[in-house]
Amino acid sequence: MSENLKFENIYCVGRNFVGHAKELGNNIPTSPLIFQKSNSAVNIKETIEIPSHKIIEHELEVVLLIGKEGVPKNHEEAHTYISGFSTGLDLTDRHLQTELKKKGMPWFASKTFKGSAIIDANFIHEYECPQEFYLMVNQKIRQEGNLKDMIFSFEDIILHLSKIVDFKKGDIIFTGTPEGVGALERGDQIEMGFNNYPPKKLVVI
Ligand code: ZN
């Protein structure tokens, strides 16, 4: 890792962009929908290994790195818990997720297989997050996101989460995907990042 820091809990937000909630036929949530990936699912390498015989979809997301422990009390304080911004892919076994949803079961197995939490470990340490982010697959834009389209802001998410958990330094939050999710294929060349910042390049194997 580029920083002398160990990742702790991996929290994720579902349905945080109207466009994506609609493309999967879901309702718009009235409070942040939180789920988790296991810490062992983190992949910061340049390769994405997808399990064979599975259709794995990419969800491009802004990833927050939490820099301190405790419980923030308001929006300003919540913002100070963020020590870095990056992008990542919340890889999803959509077929399995749909089956689990139908059965009313947790999404866990569809969200946390080996290497399913792709993170660009080069976090940007600025006070504000860059507004626009993108995913290119084989030189073509696949997903584009703008923070202004988020249903719940980073601070909303942090305040909501802090009612449930105590943050640890090194916690990660995937903040939700814009529309355009789709399947990855072996050999795909991936580029992701914030506009006007160096991208993270990966290849699917
Ligand atoms: Zn996601």
CSV table of C-alpha atoms and ligand atoms in Angstrom, one decimal:
chain,number,residue,atom,x,y,z
A,1,MET,CA,0.0,0.0,0.0
A,2,SER,CA,1.2,3.5,-0.8
A,3,GLU,CA,0.5,4.6,2.8
A,4,ASN,CA,1.6,3.1,6.0
A,5,LEU,CA,-2.0,2.3,6.9
A,6,LYS,CA,-4.0,-0.9,7.3
A,7,PHE,CA,-7.6,-1.0,6.1
A,8,GLU,CA,-10.1,-1.9,8.8
A,9,ASN,CA,-13.8,-2.3,8.2
A,10,ILE,CA,-15.2,-1.9,4.7
A,11,TYR,CA,-18.6,-0.2,4.7
A,12,CYS,CA,-20.7,0.3,1.6
A,13,VAL,CA,-23.7,2.4,0.6
A,14,GLY,CA,-26.3,1.0,-1.7
A,15,ARG,CA,-28.7,3.0,-4.0
A,16,ASN,CA,-27.1,6.4,-3.4
A,17,PHE,CA,-27.7,7.6,-7.0
A,18,VAL,CA,-31.2,7.9,-8.4
A,19,GLY,CA,-30.0,6.7,-11.8
A,20,HIS,CA,-28.6,3.5,-10.5
A,21,ALA,CA,-31.5,2.7,-8.1
A,22,LYS,CA,-33.8,3.0,-11.2
A,23,GLU,CA,-31.6,0.9,-13.5
A,24,LEU,CA,-32.0,-2.0,-11.0
A,25,GLY,CA,-35.7,-1.3,-10.4
A,26,ASN,CA,-35.3,-0.3,-6.8
A,27,ASN,CA,-37.0,2.4,-4.8
A,28,ILE,CA,-35.1,5.5,-3.6
A,29,PRO,CA,-34.1,5.0,0.0
A,30,THR,CA,-35.0,7.5,2.7
A,31,SER,CA,-31.9,6.8,4.8
A,32,PRO,CA,-28.5,5.4,3.8
A,33,LEU,CA,-28.6,1.7,2.9
A,34,ILE,CA,-25.5,0.2,4.5
A,35,PHE,CA,-23.9,-3.2,3.9
A,36,GLN,CA,-20.4,-4.5,4.4
A,37,LYS,CA,-17.6,-6.4,2.6
A,38,SER,CA,-15.1,-8.4,4.5
A,39,ASN,CA,-11.7,-6.8,5.0
A,40,SER,CA,-10.1,-9.8,3.2
A,41,ALA,CA,-11.9,-8.8,0.0
A,42,VAL,CA,-9.7,-5.7,-0.5
A,43,ASN,CA,-7.6,-5.7,-3.7
A,44,ILE,CA,-5.2,-2.7,-4.3
A,45,LYS,CA,-3.3,-4.5,-7.1
A,46,GLU,CA,-3.3,-3.7,-10.9
A,47,THR,CA,-5.2,-6.9,-11.7
A,48,ILE,CA,-8.8,-7.9,-11.2
A,49,GLU,CA,-9.4,-11.6,-10.8
A,50,ILE,CA,-13.0,-12.5,-11.5
A,51,PRO,CA,-14.3,-15.9,-10.4
A,52,SER,CA,-14.9,-18.3,-13.3
A,53,HIS,CA,-18.4,-19.1,-14.4
A,54,LYS,CA,-19.8,-16.0,-12.7
A,55,ILE,CA,-21.0,-12.7,-14.2
A,56,ILE,CA,-19.3,-10.0,-12.1
A,57,GLU,CA,-20.5,-6.4,-12.4
A,58,HIS,CA,-18.5,-3.3,-11.7
A,59,GLU,CA,-19.9,-0.5,-9.5
A,60,LEU,CA,-17.7,2.6,-9.7
A,61,GLU,CA,-17.7,4.5,-6.4
A,62,VAL,CA,-15.9,7.2,-4.5
A,63,VAL,CA,-14.1,5.6,-1.6
A,64,LEU,CA,-13.5,7.4,1.7
A,65,LEU,CA,-10.6,6.7,4.0
A,66,ILE,CA,-11.5,7.3,7.7
A,67,GLY,CA,-8.7,8.9,9.6
A,68,LYS,CA,-9.7,8.9,13.2
A,69,GLU,CA,-11.6,7.0,15.8
A,70,GLY,CA,-14.8,8.1,17.5
A,71,VAL,CA,-18.3,9.4,16.9
A,72,PRO,CA,-18.9,12.7,15.1
A,73,LYS,CA,-21.7,14.9,16.3
A,74,ASN,CA,-22.6,17.1,13.3
A,75,HIS,CA,-21.8,17.6,9.6
A,76,GLU,CA,-18.7,19.7,10.1
A,77,GLU,CA,-17.3,17.2,12.5
A,78,ALA,CA,-18.2,14.3,10.2
A,79,HIS,CA,-16.2,15.9,7.4
A,80,THR,CA,-13.0,15.9,9.6
A,81,TYR,CA,-13.2,12.1,9.9
A,82,ILE,CA,-12.3,11.8,6.2
A,83,SER,CA,-8.5,11.6,5.7
A,84,GLY,CA,-8.5,10.7,2.0
A,85,PHE,CA,-10.6,10.3,-1.2
A,86,SER,CA,-10.2,7.7,-3.9
A,87,THR,CA,-12.1,5.6,-6.3
A,88,GLY,CA,-12.9,1.9,-6.2
A,89,LEU,CA,-15.0,-0.8,-7.7
A,90,ASP,CA,-17.7,-2.6,-5.6
A,91,LEU,CA,-17.7,-5.8,-7.6
A,92,THR,CA,-21.0,-7.6,-7.4
A,93,ASP,CA,-22.3,-11.0,-8.4
A,94,ARG,CA,-25.5,-9.6,-9.6
A,95,HIS,CA,-27.2,-12.9,-10.3
A,96,LEU,CA,-26.6,-14.1,-6.8
A,97,GLN,CA,-27.6,-10.7,-5.3
A,98,THR,CA,-31.0,-10.9,-7.2
A,99,GLU,CA,-31.6,-14.4,-5.8
A,100,LEU,CA,-30.7,-13.3,-2.3
A,101,LYS,CA,-32.9,-10.2,-2.5
A,102,LYS,CA,-35.8,-12.4,-3.7
A,103,LYS,CA,-35.4,-14.6,-0.6
A,104,GLY,CA,-35.1,-11.6,1.7
A,105,MET,CA,-31.6,-12.7,2.6
A,106,PRO,CA,-28.5,-10.5,3.2
A,107,TRP,CA,-26.4,-9.6,0.1
A,108,PHE,CA,-23.2,-10.6,1.8
A,109,ALA,CA,-22.1,-13.5,-0.5
A,110,SER,CA,-22.8,-11.5,-3.6
A,111,LYS,CA,-20.7,-8.6,-2.4
A,112,THR,CA,-17.8,-10.1,-0.6
A,113,PHE,CA,-16.0,-12.7,-2.7
A,114,LYS,CA,-12.2,-12.7,-2.9
A,115,GLY,CA,-10.9,-9.4,-4.5
A,116,SER,CA,-14.3,-7.8,-4.6
A,117,ALA,CA,-13.3,-4.5,-3.0
A,118,ILE,CA,-11.1,-2.8,-5.6
A,119,ILE,CA,-9.5,0.3,-4.2
A,120,ASP,CA,-7.0,2.8,-5.7
A,121,ALA,CA,-4.6,3.1,-2.7
A,122,ASN,CA,-3.4,6.5,-3.9
A,123,PHE,CA,-5.8,8.6,-1.8
A,124,ILE,CA,-6.1,12.3,-2.5
A,125,HIS,CA,-5.5,14.2,0.7
A,126,GLU,CA,-7.5,17.4,0.1
A,127,TYR,CA,-10.2,19.0,2.1
A,128,GLU,CA,-12.9,18.7,-0.6
A,129,CYS,CA,-13.3,15.7,-2.9
A,130,PRO,CA,-13.0,16.3,-6.6
A,131,GLN,CA,-16.5,16.5,-8.0
A,132,GLU,CA,-16.4,14.2,-11.0
A,133,PHE,CA,-15.3,10.6,-11.4
A,134,TYR,CA,-15.3,8.0,-14.1
A,135,LEU,CA,-14.7,4.5,-15.2
A,136,MET,CA,-13.4,3.6,-18.7
A,137,VAL,CA,-13.5,0.0,-20.0
A,138,ASN,CA,-11.3,-0.6,-23.1
A,139,GLN,CA,-11.0,3.2,-23.7
A,140,LYS,CA,-14.7,3.8,-23.6
A,141,ILE,CA,-16.6,5.6,-20.8
A,142,ARG,CA,-18.7,3.1,-18.9
A,143,GLN,CA,-19.7,5.1,-15.8
A,144,GLU,CA,-19.5,8.8,-14.9
A,145,GLY,CA,-20.4,10.2,-11.5
A,146,ASN,CA,-20.9,13.6,-10.1
A,147,LEU,CA,-21.0,14.2,-6.3
A,148,LYS,CA,-24.0,16.6,-6.7
A,149,ASP,CA,-26.1,13.6,-7.8
A,150,MET,CA,-25.6,11.7,-4.6
A,151,ILE,CA,-28.8,11.2,-2.5
A,152,PHE,CA,-26.8,11.1,0.8
A,153,SER,CA,-23.6,13.2,1.1
A,154,PHE,CA,-20.4,11.9,2.6
A,155,GLU,CA,-21.3,13.6,5.9
A,156,ASP,CA,-24.8,12.2,5.9
A,157,ILE,CA,-23.3,8.7,5.4
A,158,ILE,CA,-20.7,9.2,8.2
A,159,LEU,CA,-23.3,10.6,10.6
A,160,HIS,CA,-25.7,7.7,9.9
A,161,LEU,CA,-23.0,5.1,10.2
A,162,SER,CA,-21.7,6.6,13.5
A,163,LYS,CA,-25.1,5.8,15.1
A,164,ILE,CA,-24.4,2.2,14.4
A,165,VAL,CA,-20.6,1.7,14.7
A,166,ASP,CA,-17.6,3.4,16.3
A,167,PHE,CA,-15.2,4.4,13.5
A,168,LYS,CA,-11.7,3.0,13.4
A,169,LYS,CA,-8.7,4.7,11.8
A,170,GLY,CA,-8.4,2.9,8.4
A,171,ASP,CA,-12.1,2.2,7.9
A,172,ILE,CA,-13.2,2.5,4.3
A,173,ILE,CA,-16.6,3.6,3.0
A,174,PHE,CA,-17.7,2.9,-0.6
A,175,THR,CA,-20.3,5.7,-1.1
A,176,GLY,CA,-22.5,4.3,-3.9
A,177,THR,CA,-22.4,3.9,-7.7
A,178,PRO,CA,-23.9,6.1,-10.4
A,179,GLU,CA,-25.8,4.4,-13.3
A,180,GLY,CA,-24.0,2.3,-15.9
A,181,VAL,CA,-23.1,-0.8,-14.0
A,182,GLY,CA,-22.2,-3.8,-16.2
A,183,ALA,CA,-20.3,-7.0,-16.5
A,184,LEU,CA,-16.5,-7.3,-16.7
A,185,GLU,CA,-14.8,-9.6,-19.1
A,186,ARG,CA,-11.4,-11.2,-19.0
A,187,GLY,CA,-8.9,-9.0,-20.8
A,188,ASP,CA,-10.8,-5.8,-20.1
A,189,GLN,CA,-8.5,-2.7,-19.7
A,190,ILE,CA,-9.8,-0.6,-16.9
A,191,GLU,CA,-9.1,3.1,-16.0
A,192,MET,CA,-10.8,4.8,-13.1
A,193,GLY,CA,-10.3,8.0,-11.2
A,194,PHE,CA,-11.3,11.6,-10.7
A,195,ASN,CA,-11.3,14.0,-13.6
A,196,ASN,CA,-8.0,15.9,-13.8
A,197,TYR,CA,-6.2,13.4,-11.6
A,198,PRO,CA,-3.9,10.4,-12.6
A,199,PRO,CA,-6.1,7.4,-13.2
A,200,LYS,CA,-5.7,3.9,-11.7
A,201,LYS,CA,-5.2,1.3,-14.4
A,202,LEU,CA,-6.2,-2.3,-14.0
A,203,VAL,CA,-6.6,-5.3,-16.2
A,204,VAL,CA,-9.2,-8.1,-15.7
A,205,ILE,CA,-7.7,-11.6,-15.7
B,1,ZN,ZN,-22.0,-0.4,-4.6
